[in-house]
JSON list of C-alpha atoms in Angstrom, two decimals:
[
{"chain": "A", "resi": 1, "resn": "UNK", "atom": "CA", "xyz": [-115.07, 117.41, 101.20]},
{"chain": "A", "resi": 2, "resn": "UNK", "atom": "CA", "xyz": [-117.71, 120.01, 100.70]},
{"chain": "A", "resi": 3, "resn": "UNK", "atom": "CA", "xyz": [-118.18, 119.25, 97.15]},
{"chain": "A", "resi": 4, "resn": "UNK", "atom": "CA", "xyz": [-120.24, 122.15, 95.80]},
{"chain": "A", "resi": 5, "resn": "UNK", "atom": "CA", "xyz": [-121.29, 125.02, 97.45]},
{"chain": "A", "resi": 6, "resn": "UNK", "atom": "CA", "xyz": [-124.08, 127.35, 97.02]},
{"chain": "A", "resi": 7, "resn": "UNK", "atom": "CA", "xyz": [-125.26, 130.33, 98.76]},
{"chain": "A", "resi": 8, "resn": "UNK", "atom": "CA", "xyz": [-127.55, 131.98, 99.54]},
{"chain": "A", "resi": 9, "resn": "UNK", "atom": "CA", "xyz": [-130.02, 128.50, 100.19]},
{"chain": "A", "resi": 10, "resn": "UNK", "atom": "CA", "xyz": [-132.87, 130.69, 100.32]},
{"chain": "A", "resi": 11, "resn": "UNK", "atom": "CA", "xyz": [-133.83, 134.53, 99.16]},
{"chain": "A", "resi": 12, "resn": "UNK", "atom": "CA", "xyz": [-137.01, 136.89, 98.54]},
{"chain": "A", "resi": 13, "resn": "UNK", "atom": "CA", "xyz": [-136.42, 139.83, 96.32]},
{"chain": "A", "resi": 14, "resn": "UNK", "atom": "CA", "xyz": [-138.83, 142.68, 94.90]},
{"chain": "A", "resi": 15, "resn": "UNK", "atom": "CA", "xyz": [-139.29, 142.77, 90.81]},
{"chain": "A", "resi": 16, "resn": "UNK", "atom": "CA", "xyz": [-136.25, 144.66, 89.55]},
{"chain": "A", "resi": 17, "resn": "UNK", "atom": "CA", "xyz": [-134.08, 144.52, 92.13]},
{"chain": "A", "resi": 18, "resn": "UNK", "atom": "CA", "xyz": [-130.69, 142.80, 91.82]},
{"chain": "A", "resi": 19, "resn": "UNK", "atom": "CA", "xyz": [-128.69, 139.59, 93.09]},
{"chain": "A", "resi": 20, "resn": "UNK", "atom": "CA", "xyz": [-126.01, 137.58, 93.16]},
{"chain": "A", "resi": 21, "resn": "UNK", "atom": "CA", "xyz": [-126.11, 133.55, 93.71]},
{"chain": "A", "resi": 22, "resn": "UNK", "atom": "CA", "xyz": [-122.68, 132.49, 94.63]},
{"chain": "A", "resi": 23, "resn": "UNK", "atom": "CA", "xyz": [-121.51, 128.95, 94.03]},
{"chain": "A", "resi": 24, "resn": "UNK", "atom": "CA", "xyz": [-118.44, 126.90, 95.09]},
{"chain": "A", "resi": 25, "resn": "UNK", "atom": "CA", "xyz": [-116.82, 123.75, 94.48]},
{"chain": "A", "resi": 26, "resn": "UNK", "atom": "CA", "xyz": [-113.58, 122.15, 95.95]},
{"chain": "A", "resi": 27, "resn": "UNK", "atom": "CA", "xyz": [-113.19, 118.93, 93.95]},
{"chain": "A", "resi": 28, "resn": "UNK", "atom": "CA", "xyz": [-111.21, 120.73, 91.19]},
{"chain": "A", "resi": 29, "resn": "UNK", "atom": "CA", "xyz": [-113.13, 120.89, 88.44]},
{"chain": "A", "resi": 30, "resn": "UNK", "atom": "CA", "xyz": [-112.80, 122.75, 85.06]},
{"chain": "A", "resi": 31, "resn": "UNK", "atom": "CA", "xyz": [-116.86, 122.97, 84.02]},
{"chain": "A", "resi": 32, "resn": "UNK", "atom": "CA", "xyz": [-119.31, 124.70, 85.88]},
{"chain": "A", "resi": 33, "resn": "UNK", "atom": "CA", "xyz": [-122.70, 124.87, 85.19]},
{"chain": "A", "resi": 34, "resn": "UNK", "atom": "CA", "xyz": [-126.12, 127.12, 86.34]},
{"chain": "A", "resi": 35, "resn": "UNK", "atom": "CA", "xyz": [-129.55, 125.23, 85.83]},
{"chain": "A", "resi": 36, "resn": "UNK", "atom": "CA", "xyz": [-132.56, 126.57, 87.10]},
{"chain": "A", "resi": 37, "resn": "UNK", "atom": "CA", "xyz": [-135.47, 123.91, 88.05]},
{"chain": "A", "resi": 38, "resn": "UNK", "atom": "CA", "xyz": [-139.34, 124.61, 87.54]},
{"chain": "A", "resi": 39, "resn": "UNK", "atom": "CA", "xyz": [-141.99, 121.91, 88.11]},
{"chain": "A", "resi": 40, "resn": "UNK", "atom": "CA", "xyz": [-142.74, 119.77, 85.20]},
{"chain": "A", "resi": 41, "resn": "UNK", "atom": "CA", "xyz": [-139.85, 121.41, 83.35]},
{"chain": "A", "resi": 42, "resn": "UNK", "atom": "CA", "xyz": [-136.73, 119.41, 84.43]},
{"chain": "A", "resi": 43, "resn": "UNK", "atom": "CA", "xyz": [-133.46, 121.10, 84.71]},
{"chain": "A", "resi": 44, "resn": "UNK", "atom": "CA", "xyz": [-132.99, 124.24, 81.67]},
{"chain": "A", "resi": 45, "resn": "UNK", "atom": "CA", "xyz": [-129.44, 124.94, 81.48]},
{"chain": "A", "resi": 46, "resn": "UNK", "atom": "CA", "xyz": [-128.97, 128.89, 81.65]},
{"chain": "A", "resi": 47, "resn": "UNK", "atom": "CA", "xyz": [-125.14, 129.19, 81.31]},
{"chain": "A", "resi": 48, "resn": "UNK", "atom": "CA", "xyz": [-122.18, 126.59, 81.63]},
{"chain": "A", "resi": 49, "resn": "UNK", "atom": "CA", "xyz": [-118.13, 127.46, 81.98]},
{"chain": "A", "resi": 50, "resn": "UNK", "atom": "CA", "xyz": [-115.86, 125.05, 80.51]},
{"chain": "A", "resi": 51, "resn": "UNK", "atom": "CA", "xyz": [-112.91, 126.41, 81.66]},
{"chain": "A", "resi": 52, "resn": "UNK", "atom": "CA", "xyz": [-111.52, 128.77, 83.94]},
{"chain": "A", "resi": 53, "resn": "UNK", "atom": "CA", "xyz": [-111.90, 132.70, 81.87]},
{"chain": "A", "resi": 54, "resn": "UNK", "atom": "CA", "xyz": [-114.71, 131.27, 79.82]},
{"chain": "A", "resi": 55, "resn": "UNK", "atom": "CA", "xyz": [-118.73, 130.94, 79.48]},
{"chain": "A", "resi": 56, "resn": "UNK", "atom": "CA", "xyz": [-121.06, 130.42, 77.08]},
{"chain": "A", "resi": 57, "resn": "UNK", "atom": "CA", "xyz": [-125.31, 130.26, 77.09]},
{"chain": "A", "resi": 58, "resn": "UNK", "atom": "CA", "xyz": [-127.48, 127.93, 77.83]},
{"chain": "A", "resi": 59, "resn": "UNK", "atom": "CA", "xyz": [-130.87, 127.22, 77.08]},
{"chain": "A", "resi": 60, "resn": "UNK", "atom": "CA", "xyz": [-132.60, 130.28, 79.13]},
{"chain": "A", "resi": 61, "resn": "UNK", "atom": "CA", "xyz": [-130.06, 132.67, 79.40]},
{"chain": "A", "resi": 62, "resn": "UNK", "atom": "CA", "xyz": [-132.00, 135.76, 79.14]},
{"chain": "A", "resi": 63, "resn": "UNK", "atom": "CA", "xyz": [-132.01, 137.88, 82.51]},
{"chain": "A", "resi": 64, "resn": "UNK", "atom": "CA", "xyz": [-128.85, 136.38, 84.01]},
{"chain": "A", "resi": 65, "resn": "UNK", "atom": "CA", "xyz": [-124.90, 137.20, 83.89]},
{"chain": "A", "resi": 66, "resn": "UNK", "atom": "CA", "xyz": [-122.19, 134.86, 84.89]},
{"chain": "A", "resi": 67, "resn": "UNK", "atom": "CA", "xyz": [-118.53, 134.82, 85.98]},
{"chain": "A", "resi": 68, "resn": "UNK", "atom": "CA", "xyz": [-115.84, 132.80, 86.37]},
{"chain": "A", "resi": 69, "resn": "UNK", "atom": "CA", "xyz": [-113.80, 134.06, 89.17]},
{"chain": "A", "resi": 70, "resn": "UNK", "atom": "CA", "xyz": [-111.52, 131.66, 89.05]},
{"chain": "A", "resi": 71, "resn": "UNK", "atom": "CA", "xyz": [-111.45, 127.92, 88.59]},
{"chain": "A", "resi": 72, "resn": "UNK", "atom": "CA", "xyz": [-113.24, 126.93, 92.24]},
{"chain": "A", "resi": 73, "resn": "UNK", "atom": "CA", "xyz": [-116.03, 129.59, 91.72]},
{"chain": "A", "resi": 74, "resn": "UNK", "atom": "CA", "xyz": [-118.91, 130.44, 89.36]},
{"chain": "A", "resi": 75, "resn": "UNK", "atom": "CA", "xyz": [-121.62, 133.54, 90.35]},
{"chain": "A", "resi": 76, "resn": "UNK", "atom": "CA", "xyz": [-124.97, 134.06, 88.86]},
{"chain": "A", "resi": 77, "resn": "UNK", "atom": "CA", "xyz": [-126.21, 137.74, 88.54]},
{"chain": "A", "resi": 78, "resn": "UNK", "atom": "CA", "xyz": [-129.84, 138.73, 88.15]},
{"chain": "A", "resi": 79, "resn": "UNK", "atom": "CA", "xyz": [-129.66, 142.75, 87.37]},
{"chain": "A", "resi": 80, "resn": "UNK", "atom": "CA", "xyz": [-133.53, 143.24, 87.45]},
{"chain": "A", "resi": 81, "resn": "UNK", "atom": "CA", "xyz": [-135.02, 140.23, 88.91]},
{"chain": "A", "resi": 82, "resn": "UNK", "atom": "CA", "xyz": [-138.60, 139.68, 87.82]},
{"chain": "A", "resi": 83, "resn": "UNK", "atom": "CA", "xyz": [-141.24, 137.20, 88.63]},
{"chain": "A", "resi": 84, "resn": "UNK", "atom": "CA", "xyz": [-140.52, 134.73, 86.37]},
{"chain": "A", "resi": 85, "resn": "UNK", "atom": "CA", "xyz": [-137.19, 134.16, 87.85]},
{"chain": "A", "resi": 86, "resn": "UNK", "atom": "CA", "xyz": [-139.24, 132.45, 91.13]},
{"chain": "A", "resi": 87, "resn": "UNK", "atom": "CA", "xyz": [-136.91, 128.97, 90.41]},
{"chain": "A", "resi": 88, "resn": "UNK", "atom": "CA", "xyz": [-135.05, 126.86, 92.37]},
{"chain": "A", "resi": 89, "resn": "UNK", "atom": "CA", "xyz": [-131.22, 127.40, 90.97]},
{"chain": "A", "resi": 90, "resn": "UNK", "atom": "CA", "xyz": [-128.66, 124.57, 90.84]},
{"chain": "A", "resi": 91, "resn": "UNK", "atom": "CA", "xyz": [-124.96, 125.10, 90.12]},
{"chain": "A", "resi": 92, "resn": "UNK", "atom": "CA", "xyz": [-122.95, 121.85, 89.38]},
{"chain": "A", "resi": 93, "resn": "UNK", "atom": "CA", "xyz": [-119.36, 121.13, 88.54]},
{"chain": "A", "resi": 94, "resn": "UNK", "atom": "CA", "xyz": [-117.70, 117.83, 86.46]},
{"chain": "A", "resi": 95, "resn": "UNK", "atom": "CA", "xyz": [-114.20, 117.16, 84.84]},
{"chain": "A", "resi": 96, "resn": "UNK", "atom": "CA", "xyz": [-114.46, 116.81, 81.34]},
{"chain": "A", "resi": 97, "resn": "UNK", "atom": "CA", "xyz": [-111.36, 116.19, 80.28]},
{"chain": "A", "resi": 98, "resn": "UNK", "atom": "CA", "xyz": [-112.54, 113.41, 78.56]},
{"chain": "A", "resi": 99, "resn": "UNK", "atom": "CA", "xyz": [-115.03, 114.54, 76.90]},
{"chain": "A", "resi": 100, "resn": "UNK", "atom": "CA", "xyz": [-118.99, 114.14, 77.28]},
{"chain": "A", "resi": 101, "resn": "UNK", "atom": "CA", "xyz": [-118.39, 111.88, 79.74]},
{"chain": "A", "resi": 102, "resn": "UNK", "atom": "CA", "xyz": [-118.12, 112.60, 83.90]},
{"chain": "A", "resi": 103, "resn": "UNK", "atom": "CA", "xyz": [-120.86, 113.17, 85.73]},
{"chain": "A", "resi": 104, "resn": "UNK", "atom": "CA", "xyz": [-122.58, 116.49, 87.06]},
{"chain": "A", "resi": 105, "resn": "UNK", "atom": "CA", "xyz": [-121.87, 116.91, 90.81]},
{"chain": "A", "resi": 106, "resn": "UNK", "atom": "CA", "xyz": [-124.93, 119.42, 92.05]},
{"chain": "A", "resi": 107, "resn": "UNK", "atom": "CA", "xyz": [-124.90, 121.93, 94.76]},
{"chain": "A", "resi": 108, "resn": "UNK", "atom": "CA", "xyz": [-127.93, 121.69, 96.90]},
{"chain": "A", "resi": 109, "resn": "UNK", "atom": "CA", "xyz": [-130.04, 124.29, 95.34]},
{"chain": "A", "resi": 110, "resn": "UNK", "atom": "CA", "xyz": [-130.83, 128.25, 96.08]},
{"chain": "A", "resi": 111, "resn": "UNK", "atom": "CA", "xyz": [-134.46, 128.61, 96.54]},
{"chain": "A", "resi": 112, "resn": "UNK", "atom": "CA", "xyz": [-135.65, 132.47, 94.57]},
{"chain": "A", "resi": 113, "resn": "UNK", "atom": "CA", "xyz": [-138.46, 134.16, 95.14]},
{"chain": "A", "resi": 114, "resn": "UNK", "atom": "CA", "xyz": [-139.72, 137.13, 92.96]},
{"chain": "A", "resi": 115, "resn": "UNK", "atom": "CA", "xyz": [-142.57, 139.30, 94.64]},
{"chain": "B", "resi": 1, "resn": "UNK", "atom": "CA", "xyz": [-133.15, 121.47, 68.44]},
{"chain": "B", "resi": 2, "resn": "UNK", "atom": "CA", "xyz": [-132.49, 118.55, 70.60]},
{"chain": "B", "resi": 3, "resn": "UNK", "atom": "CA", "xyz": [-135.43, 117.40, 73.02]},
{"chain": "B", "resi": 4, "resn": "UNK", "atom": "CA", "xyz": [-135.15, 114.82, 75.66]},
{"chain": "B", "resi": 5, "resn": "UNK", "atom": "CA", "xyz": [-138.60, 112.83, 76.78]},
{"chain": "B", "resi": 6, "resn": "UNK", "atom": "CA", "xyz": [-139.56, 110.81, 79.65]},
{"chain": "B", "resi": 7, "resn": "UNK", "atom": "CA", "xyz": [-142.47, 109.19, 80.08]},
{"chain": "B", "resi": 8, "resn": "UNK", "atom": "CA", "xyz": [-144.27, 108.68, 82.12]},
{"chain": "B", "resi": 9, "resn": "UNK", "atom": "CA", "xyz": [-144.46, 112.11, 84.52]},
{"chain": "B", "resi": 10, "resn": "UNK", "atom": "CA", "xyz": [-145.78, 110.68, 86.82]},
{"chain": "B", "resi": 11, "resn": "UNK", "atom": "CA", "xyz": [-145.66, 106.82, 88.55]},
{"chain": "B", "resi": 12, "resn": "UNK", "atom": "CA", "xyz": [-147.85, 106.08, 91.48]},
{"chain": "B", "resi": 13, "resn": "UNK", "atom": "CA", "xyz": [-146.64, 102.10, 92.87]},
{"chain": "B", "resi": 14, "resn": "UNK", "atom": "CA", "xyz": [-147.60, 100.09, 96.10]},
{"chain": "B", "resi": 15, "resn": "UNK", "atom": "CA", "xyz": [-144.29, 99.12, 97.80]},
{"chain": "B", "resi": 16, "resn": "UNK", "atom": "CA", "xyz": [-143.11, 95.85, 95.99]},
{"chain": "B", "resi": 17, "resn": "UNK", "atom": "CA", "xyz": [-144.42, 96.30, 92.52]},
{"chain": "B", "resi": 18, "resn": "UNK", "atom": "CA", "xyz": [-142.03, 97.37, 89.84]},
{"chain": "B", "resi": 19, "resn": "UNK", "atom": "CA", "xyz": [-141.56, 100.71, 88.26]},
{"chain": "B", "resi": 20, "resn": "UNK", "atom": "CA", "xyz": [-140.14, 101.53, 84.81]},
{"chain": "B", "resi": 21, "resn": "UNK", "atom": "CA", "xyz": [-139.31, 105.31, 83.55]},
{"chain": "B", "resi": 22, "resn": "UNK", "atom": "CA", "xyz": [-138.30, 105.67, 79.62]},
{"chain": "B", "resi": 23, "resn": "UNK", "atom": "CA", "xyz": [-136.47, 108.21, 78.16]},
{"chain": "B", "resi": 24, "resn": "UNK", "atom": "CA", "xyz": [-136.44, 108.94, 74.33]},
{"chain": "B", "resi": 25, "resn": "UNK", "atom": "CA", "xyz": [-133.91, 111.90, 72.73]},
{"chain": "B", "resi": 26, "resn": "UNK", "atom": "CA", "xyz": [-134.76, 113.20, 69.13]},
{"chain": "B", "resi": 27, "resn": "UNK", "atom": "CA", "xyz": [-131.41, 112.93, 68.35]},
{"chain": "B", "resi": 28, "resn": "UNK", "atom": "CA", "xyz": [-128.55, 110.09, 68.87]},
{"chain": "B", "resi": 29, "resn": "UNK", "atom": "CA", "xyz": [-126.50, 110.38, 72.07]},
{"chain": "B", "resi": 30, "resn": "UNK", "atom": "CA", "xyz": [-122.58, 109.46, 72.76]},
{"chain": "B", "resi": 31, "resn": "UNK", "atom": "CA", "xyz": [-123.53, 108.67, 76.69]},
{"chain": "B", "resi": 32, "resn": "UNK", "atom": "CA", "xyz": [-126.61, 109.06, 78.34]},
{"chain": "B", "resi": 33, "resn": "UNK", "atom": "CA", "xyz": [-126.87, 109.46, 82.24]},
{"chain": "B", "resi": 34, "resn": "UNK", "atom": "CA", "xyz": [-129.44, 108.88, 84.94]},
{"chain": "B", "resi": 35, "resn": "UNK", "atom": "CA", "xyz": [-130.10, 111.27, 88.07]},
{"chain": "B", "resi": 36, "resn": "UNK", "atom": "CA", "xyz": [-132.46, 111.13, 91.04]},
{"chain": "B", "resi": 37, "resn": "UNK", "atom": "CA", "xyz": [-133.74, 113.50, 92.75]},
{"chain": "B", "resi": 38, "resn": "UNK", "atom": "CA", "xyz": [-135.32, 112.99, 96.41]},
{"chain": "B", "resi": 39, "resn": "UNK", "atom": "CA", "xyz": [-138.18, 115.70, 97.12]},
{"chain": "B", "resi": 40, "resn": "UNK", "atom": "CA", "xyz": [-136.83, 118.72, 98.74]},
{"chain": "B", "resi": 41, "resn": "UNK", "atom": "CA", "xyz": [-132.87, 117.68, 97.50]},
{"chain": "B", "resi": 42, "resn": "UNK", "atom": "CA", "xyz": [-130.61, 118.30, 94.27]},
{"chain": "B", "resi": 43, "resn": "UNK", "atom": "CA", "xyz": [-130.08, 115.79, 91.57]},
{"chain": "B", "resi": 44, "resn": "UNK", "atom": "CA", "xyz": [-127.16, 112.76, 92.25]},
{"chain": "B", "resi": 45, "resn": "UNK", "atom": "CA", "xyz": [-125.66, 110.90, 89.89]},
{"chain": "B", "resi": 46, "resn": "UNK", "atom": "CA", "xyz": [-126.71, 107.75, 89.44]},
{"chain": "B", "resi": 47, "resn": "UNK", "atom": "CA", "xyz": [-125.29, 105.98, 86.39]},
{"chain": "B", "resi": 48, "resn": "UNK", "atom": "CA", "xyz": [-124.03, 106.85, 82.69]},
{"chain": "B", "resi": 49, "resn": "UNK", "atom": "CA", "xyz": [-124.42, 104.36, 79.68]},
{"chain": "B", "resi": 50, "resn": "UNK", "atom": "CA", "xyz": [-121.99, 104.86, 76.71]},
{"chain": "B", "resi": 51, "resn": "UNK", "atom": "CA", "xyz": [-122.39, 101.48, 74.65]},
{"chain": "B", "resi": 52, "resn": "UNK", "atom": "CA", "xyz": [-125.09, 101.06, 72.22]},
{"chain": "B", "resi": 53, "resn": "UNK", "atom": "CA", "xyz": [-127.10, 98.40, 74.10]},
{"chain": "B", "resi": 54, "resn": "UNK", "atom": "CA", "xyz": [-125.08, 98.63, 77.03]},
{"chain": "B", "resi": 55, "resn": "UNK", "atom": "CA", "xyz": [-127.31, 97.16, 80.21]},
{"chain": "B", "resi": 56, "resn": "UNK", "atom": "CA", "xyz": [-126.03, 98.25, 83.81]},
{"chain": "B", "resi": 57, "resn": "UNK", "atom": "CA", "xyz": [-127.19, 96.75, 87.07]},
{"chain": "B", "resi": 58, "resn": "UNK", "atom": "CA", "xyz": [-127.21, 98.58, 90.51]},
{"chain": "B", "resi": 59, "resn": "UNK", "atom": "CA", "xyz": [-129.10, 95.78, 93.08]},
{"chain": "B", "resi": 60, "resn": "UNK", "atom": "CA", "xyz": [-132.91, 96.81, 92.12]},
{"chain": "B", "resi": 61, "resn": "UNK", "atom": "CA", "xyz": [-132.08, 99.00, 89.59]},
{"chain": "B", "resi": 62, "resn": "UNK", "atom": "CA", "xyz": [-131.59, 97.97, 85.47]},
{"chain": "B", "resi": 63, "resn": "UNK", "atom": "CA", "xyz": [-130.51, 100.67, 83.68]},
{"chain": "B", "resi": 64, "resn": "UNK", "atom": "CA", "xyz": [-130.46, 99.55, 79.17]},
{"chain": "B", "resi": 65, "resn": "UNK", "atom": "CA", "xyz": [-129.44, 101.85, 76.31]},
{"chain": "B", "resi": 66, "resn": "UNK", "atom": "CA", "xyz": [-131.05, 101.59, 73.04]},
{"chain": "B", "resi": 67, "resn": "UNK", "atom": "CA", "xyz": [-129.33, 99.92, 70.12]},
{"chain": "B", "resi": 68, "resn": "UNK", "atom": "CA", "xyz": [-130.02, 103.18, 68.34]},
{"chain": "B", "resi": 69, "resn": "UNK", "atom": "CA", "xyz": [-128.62, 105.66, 71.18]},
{"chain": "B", "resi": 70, "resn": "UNK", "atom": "CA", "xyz": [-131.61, 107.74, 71.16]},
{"chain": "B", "resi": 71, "resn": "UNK", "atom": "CA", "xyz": [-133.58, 106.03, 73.95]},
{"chain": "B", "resi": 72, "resn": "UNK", "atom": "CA", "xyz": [-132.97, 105.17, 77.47]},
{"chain": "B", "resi": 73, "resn": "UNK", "atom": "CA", "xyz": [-134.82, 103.05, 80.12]},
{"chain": "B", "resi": 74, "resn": "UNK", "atom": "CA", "xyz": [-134.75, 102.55, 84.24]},
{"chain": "B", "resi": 75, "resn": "UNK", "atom": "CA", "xyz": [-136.48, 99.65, 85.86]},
{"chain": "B", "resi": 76, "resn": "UNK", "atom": "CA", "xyz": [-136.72, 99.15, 89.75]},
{"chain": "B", "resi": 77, "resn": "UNK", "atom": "CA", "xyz": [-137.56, 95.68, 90.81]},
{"chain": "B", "resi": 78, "resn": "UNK", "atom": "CA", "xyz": [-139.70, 95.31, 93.68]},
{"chain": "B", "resi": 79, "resn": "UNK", "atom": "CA", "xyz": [-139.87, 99.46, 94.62]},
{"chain": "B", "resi": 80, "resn": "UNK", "atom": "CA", "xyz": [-139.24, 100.36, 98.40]},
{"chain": "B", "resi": 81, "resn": "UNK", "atom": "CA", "xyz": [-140.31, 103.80, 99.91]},
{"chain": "B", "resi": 82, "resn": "UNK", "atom": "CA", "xyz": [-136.70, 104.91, 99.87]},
{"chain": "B", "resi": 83, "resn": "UNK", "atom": "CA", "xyz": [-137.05, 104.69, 95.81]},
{"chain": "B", "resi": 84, "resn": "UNK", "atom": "CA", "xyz": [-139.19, 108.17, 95.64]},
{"chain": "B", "resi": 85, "resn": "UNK", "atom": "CA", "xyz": [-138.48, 111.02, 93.97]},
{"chain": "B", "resi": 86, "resn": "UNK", "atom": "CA", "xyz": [-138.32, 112.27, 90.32]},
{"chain": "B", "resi": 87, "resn": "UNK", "atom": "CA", "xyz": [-135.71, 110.37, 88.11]},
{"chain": "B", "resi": 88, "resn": "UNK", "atom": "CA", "xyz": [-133.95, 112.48, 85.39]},
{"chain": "B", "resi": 89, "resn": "UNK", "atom": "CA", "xyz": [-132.06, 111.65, 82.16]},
{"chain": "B", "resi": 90, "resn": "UNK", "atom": "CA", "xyz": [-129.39, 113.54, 80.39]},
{"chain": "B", "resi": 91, "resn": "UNK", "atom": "CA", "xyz": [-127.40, 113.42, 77.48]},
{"chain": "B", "resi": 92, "resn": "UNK", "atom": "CA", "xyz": [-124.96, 115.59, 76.01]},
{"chain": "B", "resi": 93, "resn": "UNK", "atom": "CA", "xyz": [-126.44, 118.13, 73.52]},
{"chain": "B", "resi": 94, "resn": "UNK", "atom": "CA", "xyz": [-122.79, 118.19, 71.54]},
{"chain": "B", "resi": 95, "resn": "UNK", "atom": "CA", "xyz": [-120.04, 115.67, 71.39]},
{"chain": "B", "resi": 96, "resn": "UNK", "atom": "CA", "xyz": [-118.26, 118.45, 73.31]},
{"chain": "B", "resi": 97, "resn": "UNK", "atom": "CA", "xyz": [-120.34, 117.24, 76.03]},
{"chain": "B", "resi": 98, "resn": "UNK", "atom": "CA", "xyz": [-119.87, 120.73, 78.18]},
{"chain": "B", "resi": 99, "resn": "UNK", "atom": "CA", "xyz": [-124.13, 121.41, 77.59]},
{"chain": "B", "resi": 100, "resn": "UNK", "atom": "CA", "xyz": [-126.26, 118.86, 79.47]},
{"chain": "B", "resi": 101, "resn": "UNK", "atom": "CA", "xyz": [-129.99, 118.73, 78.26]},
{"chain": "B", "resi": 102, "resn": "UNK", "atom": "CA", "xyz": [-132.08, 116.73, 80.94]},
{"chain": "B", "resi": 103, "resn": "UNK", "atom": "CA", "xyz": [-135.40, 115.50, 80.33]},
{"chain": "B", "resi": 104, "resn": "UNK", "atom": "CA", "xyz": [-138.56, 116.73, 82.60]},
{"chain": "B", "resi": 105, "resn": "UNK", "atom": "CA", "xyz": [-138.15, 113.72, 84.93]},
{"chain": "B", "resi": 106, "resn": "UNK", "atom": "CA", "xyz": [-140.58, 111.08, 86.00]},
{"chain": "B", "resi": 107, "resn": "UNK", "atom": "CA", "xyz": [-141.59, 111.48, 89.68]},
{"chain": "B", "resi": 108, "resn": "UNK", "atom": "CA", "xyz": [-142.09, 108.35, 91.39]},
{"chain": "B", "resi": 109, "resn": "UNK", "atom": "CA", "xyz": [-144.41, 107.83, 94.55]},
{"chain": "B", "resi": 110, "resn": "UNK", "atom": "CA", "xyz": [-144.36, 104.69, 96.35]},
{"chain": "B", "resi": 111, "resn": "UNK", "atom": "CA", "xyz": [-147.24, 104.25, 98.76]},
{"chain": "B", "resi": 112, "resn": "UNK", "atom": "CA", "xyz": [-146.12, 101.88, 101.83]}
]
């Protein structure tokens, strides 16, 4: 099993132009999340899908659109990128049927660079 | 709103000695769960703690949850250089559970 996939691994962009990270995951579950990873900061949530045809924000949502394709994928948009969108992004899937419990299963990370 | 602590941010150990990371929540938690991180990778699961007091055991690693549910705490016995990398812990901001908040980590370095 692939488990969660994200592309593109790496990318440069110029301030204000636009992108799309793509992410992935075959284990079929019903949250997906986006978390975006600066040093010393830990993991900030930006936006999370608990279901397939729904999303709601995270901690840093500012600057970013989501959507839920469909119940296997969930994309990240930048519109403008700026430089304080240089992160390393993480999108991660669980099954919470049962509630708070089930761990997160993590893609292995886009790398974003803002010049 | 709700903040999750580790301390310390740092750990520098010689290979043998033990290392201990804490984690403290401002606010009481239905599960708490513990990630590592090797440098360069993404997060992975490690364990979850639900009970109040609950201890968990994985070979050189204790994992305890306060009586309280607000505090958290990993122990490695006798570290090895496979053991680096940043440890995380998360707990559910809602008792939804859909909204993760993880703490800044503790990044362990183990010197051979």
């Amino acid at each position: 099993n692939a488990g969660v996939t994200q592309t593109p691994k790496f990318q440069v962009l110029k301030t204000g132009q636009s992108m799309t990270l793509q992410c992935a995951q075959d284990m079929n579950h019903n949250s997906m999340y986006w978390y975006r990873q600066d040093p010393g900061m830990g993991l900030r949530l930006i936006y999370y899908s608990a279901s397939e045809g729904t999303t709601d924000k995270g901690e840093v949502p500012n600057g970013y659109n989501v959507s839920r394709l469909n119940k296997r994928e969930f994309s990240l948009r930048l519109e403008s990128a700026a430089p304080s969108q240089t992160s390393v992004y993480f999108c991660a899937s669980r099954w919470t049927r049962s509630g708070p419990t089930g761990e997160l299963f993590f893609g292995e990370g886009s790398r974003l660079t803002v010049l | 709103g709700q903040q999750v602590m580790q301390i310390p941010q740092y750990q520098h150990v010689q290979e043998g000695e033990d290392f201990t990371t804490y984690c403290n929540s401002s606010t009481t938690l239905s599960n708490i769960q513990w990630y590592k991180q090797r440098p360069g990778g993404h997060p992975v699961f490690l364990i979850q703690l639900v009970k109040s007091g609950e201890v968990k055991k994985q070979k050189r690693l204790t994992f305890q949850f306060g009586e309280a549910k607000k505090n958290s705490s990993l122990h490695i016995t006798a570290t090895q250089t496979t053991d680096v990398g940043t440890y995380f812990c998360a707990g559910p901001k809602d008792n939804y559970g859909q909204n993760f908040v993880f703490g800044p980590g503790t990044r362990l370095s183990v010197l051979p």
